[in-house]
mmCIF file of C-alpha atoms in Angstrom:
data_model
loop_
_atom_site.group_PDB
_atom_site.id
_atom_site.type_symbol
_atom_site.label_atom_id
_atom_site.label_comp_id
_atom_site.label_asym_id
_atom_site.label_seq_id
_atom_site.Cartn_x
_atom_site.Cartn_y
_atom_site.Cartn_z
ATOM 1 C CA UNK A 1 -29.452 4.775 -16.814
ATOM 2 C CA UNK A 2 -26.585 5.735 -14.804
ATOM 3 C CA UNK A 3 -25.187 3.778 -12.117
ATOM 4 C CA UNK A 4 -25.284 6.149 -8.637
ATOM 5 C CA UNK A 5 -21.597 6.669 -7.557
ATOM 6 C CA UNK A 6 -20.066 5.367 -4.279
ATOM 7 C CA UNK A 7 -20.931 9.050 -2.996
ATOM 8 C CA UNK A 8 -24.547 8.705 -4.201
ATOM 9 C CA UNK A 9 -24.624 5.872 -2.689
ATOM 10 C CA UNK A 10 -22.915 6.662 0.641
ATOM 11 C CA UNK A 11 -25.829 9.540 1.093
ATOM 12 C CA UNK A 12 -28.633 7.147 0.050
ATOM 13 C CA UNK A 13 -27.538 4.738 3.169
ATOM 14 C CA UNK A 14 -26.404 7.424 5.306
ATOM 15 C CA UNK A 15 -30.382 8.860 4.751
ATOM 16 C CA UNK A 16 -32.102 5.608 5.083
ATOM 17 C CA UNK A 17 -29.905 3.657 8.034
ATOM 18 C CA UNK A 18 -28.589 6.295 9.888
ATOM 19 C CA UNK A 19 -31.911 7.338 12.016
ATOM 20 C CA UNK A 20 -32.006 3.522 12.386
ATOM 21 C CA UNK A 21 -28.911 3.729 14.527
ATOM 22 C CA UNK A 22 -27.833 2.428 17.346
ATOM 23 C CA UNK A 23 -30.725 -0.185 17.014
ATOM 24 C CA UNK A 24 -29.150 -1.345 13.502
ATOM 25 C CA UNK A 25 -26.444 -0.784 12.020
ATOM 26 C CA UNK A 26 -24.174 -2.466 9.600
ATOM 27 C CA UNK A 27 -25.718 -0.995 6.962
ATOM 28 C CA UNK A 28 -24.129 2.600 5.541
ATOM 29 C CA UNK A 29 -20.749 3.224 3.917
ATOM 30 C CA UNK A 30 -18.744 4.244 6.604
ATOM 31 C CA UNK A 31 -15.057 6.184 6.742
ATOM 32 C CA UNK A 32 -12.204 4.718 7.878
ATOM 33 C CA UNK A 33 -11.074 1.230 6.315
ATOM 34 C CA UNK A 34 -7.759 -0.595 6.864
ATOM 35 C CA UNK A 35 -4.111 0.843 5.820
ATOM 36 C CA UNK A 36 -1.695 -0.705 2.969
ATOM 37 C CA UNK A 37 0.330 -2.267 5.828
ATOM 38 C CA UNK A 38 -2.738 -4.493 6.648
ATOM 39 C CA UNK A 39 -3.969 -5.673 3.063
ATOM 40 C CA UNK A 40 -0.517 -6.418 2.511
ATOM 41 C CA UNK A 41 -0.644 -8.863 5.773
ATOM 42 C CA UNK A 42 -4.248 -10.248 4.434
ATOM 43 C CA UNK A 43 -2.582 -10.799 1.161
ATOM 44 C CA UNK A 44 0.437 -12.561 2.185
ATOM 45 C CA UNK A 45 -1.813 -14.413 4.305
ATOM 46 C CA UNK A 46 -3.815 -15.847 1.274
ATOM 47 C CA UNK A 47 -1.140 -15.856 -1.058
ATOM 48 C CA UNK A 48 -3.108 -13.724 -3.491
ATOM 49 C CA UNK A 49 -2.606 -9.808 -4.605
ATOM 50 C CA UNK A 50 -5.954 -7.891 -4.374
ATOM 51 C CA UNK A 51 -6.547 -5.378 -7.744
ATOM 52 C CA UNK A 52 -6.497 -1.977 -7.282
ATOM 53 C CA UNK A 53 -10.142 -0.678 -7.157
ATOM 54 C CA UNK A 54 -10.909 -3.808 -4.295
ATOM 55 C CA UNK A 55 -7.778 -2.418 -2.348
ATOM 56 C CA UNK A 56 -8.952 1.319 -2.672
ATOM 57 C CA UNK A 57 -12.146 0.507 -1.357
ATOM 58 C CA UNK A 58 -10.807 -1.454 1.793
ATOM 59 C CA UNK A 59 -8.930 1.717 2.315
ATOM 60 C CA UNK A 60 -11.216 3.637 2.334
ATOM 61 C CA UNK A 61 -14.650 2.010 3.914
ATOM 62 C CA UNK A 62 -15.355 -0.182 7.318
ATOM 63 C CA UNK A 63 -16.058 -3.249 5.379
ATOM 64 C CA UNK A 64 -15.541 -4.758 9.134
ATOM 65 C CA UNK A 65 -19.389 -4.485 9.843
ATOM 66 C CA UNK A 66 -20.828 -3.785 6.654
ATOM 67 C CA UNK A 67 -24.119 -5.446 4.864
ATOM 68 C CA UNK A 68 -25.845 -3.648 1.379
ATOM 69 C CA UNK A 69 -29.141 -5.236 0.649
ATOM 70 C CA UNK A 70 -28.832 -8.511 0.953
ATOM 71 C CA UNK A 71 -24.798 -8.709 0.372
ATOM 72 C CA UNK A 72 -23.400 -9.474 3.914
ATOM 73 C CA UNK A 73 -19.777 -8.666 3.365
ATOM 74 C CA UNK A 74 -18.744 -8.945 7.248
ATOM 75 C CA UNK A 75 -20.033 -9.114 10.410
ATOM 76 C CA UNK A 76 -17.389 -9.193 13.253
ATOM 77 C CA UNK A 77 -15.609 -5.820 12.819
ATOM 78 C CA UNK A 78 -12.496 -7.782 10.891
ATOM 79 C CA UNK A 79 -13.005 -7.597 7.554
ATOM 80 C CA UNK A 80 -9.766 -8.847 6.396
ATOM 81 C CA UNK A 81 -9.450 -11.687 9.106
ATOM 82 C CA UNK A 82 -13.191 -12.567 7.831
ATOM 83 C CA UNK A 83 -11.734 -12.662 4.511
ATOM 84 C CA UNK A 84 -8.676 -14.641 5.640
ATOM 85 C CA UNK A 85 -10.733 -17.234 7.046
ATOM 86 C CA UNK A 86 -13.409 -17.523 3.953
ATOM 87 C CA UNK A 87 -10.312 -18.005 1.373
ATOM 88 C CA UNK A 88 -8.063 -20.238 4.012
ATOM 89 C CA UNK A 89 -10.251 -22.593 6.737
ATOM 90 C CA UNK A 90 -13.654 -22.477 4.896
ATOM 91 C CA UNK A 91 -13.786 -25.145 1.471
ATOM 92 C CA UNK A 92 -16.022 -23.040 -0.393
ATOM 93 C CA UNK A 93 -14.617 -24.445 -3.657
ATOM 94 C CA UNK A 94 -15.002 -28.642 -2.593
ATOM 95 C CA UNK A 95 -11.940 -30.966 -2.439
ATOM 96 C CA UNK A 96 -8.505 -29.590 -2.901
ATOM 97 C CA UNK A 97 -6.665 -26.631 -3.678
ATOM 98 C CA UNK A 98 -8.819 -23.018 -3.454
ATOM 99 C CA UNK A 99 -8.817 -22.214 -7.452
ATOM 100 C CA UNK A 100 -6.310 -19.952 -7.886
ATOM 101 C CA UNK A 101 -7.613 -16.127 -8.514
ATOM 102 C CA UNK A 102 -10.576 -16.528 -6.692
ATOM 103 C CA UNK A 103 -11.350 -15.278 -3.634
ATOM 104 C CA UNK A 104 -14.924 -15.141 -1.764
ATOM 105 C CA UNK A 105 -15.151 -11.757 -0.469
ATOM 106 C CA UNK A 106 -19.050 -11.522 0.438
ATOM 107 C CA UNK A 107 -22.212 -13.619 1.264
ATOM 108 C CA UNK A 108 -25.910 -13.576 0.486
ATOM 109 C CA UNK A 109 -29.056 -16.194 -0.258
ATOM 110 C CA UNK A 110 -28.284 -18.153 -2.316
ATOM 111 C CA UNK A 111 -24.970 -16.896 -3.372
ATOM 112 C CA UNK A 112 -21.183 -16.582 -2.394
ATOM 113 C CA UNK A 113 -19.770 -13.474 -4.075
ATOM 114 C CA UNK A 114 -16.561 -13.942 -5.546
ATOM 115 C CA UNK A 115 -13.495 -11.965 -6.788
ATOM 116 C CA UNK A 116 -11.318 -13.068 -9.754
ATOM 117 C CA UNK A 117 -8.174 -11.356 -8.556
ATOM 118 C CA UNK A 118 -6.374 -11.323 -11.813
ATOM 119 C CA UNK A 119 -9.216 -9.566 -13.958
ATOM 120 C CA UNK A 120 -10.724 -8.245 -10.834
ATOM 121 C CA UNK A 121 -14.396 -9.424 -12.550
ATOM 122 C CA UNK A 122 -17.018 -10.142 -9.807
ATOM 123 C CA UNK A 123 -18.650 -13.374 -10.003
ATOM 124 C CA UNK A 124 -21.652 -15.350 -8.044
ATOM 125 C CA UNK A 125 -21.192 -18.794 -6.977
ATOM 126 C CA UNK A 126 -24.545 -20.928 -6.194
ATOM 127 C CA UNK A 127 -22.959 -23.528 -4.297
ATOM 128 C CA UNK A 128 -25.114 -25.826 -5.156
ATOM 129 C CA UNK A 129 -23.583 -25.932 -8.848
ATOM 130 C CA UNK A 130 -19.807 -25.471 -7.350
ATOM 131 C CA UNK A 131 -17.364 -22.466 -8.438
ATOM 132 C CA UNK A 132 -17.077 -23.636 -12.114
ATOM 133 C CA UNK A 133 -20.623 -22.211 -12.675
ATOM 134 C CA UNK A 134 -19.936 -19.077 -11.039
ATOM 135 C CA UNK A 135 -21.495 -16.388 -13.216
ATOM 136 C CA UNK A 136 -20.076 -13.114 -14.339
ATOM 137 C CA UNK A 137 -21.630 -10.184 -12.103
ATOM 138 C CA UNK A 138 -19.658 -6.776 -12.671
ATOM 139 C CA UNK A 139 -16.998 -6.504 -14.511
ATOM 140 C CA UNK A 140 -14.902 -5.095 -11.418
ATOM 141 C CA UNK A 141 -15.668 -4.655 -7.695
ATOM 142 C CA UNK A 142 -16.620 -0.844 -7.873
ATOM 143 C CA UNK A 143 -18.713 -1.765 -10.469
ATOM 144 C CA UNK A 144 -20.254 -4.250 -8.129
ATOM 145 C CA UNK A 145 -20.958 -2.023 -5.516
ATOM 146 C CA UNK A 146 -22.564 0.773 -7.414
ATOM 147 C CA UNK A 147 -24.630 -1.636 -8.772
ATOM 148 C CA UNK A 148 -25.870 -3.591 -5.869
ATOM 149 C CA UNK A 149 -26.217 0.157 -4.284
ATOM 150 C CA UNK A 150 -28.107 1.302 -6.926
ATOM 151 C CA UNK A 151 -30.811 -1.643 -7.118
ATOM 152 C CA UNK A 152 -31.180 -1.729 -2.962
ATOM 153 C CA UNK A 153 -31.922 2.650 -3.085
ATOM 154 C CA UNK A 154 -33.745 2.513 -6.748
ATOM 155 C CA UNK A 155 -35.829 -0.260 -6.659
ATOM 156 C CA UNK A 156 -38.995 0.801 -4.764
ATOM 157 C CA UNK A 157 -39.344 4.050 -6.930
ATOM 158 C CA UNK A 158 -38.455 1.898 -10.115
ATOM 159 C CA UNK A 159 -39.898 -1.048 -12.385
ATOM 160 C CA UNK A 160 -37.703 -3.537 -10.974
ATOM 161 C CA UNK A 161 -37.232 -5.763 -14.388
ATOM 162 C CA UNK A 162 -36.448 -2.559 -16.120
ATOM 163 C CA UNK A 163 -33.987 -1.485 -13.535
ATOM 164 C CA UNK A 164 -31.834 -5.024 -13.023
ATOM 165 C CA UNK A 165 -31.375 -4.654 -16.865
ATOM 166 C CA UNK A 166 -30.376 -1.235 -16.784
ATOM 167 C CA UNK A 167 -28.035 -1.966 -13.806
ATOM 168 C CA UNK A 168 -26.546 -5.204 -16.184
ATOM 169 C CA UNK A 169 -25.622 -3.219 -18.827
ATOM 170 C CA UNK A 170 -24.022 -0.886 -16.479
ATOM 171 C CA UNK A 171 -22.055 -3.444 -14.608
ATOM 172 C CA UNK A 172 -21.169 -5.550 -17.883
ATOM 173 C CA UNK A 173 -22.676 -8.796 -16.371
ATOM 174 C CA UNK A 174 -23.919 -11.448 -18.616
ATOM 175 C CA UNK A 175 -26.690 -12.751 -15.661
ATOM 176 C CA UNK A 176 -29.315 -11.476 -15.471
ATOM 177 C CA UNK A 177 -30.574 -13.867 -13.220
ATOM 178 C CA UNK A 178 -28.761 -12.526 -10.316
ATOM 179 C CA UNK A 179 -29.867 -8.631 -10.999
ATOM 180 C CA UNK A 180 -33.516 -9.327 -11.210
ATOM 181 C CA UNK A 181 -33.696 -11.313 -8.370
ATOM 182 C CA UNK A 182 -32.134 -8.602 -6.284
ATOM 183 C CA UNK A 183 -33.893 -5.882 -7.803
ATOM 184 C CA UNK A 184 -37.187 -8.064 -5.817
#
């Protein structure tokens, strides 16, 4: 199997959310992120440089209100502020320093998503276990999203076990904990 492509994807949300709207929304791939000037302010900010793919996407998708199956990557409209105040004011890593490289960029149950800036792999935290025994997820953030994309818009039409292994593979994730339980 393939993974669907961000445009693939984009359509997939666009035909299942967008009659939805104004009632909910959140929930599509929407035009129009932030500009280089303002990832440069959120990076300065956190004292961490984002990789390329993670920056391209920001660029070019409202991440500010923005939720893909279960993966609740912002709320409030402000991405990059949310993201400011995840990696800064919130101790998602325990006592001391935030480990450096990693950033949480997205929520879900039970899992913090994070972002190892210097490989750019995508990993999943279970806090209950603490950021050491964050698992690998996708091997880089667009992997990420085509694959949670692809589970959340192939998963009723597909077997499900079948499909979170496929979508592994694809991503290059060695869990396949976290791919089967959102292919449920």
């Amino acid at each position: 199997m393939t993974l669907l492509t961000i445009e693939d994807i984009k359509q997939g949300l666009d035909l299942e959310f967008l009659p939805l709207e104004p009632l909910l929304n959140g929930f599509r791939l929407i035009a129009g992120g932030v500009s280089e000037s303002e990832i440069e302010i959120a990076e300065n900010n956190i004292k961490e440089g984002f990789p390329n793919d993670f920056k391209d996407m920001l660029k070019k998708f409202n991440f500010g209100n923005l939720t893909i199956g279960p993966i609740a990557f912002c709320n409030n409209g402000n991405y990059l502020k949310e993201l400011i105040e995840l990696n800064i004011s919130n101790s998602w890593w325990g006592e001391g320093f935030r480990p450096p490289n990693l950033l949480l960029i997205a929520n879900s149950d039970p899992y913090g998503i994070l972002l190892n800036v210097k490989n750019n792999n995508v990993l999943a935290l279970d806090p209950e276990l603490g950021w050491k025994s964050a698992k690998l997820i996708a091997k880089d953030f667009e992997k990420y999203i085509r694959g949670i994309g692809t589970i959340m818009l192939r998963r009723s039409n597909s077997d499900k076990t079948n499909l979170a292994k496929e979508v592994l593979i694809d991503v290059g994730s060695n869990d396949s904990a976290y791919w089967l339980n959102l292919s449920k």
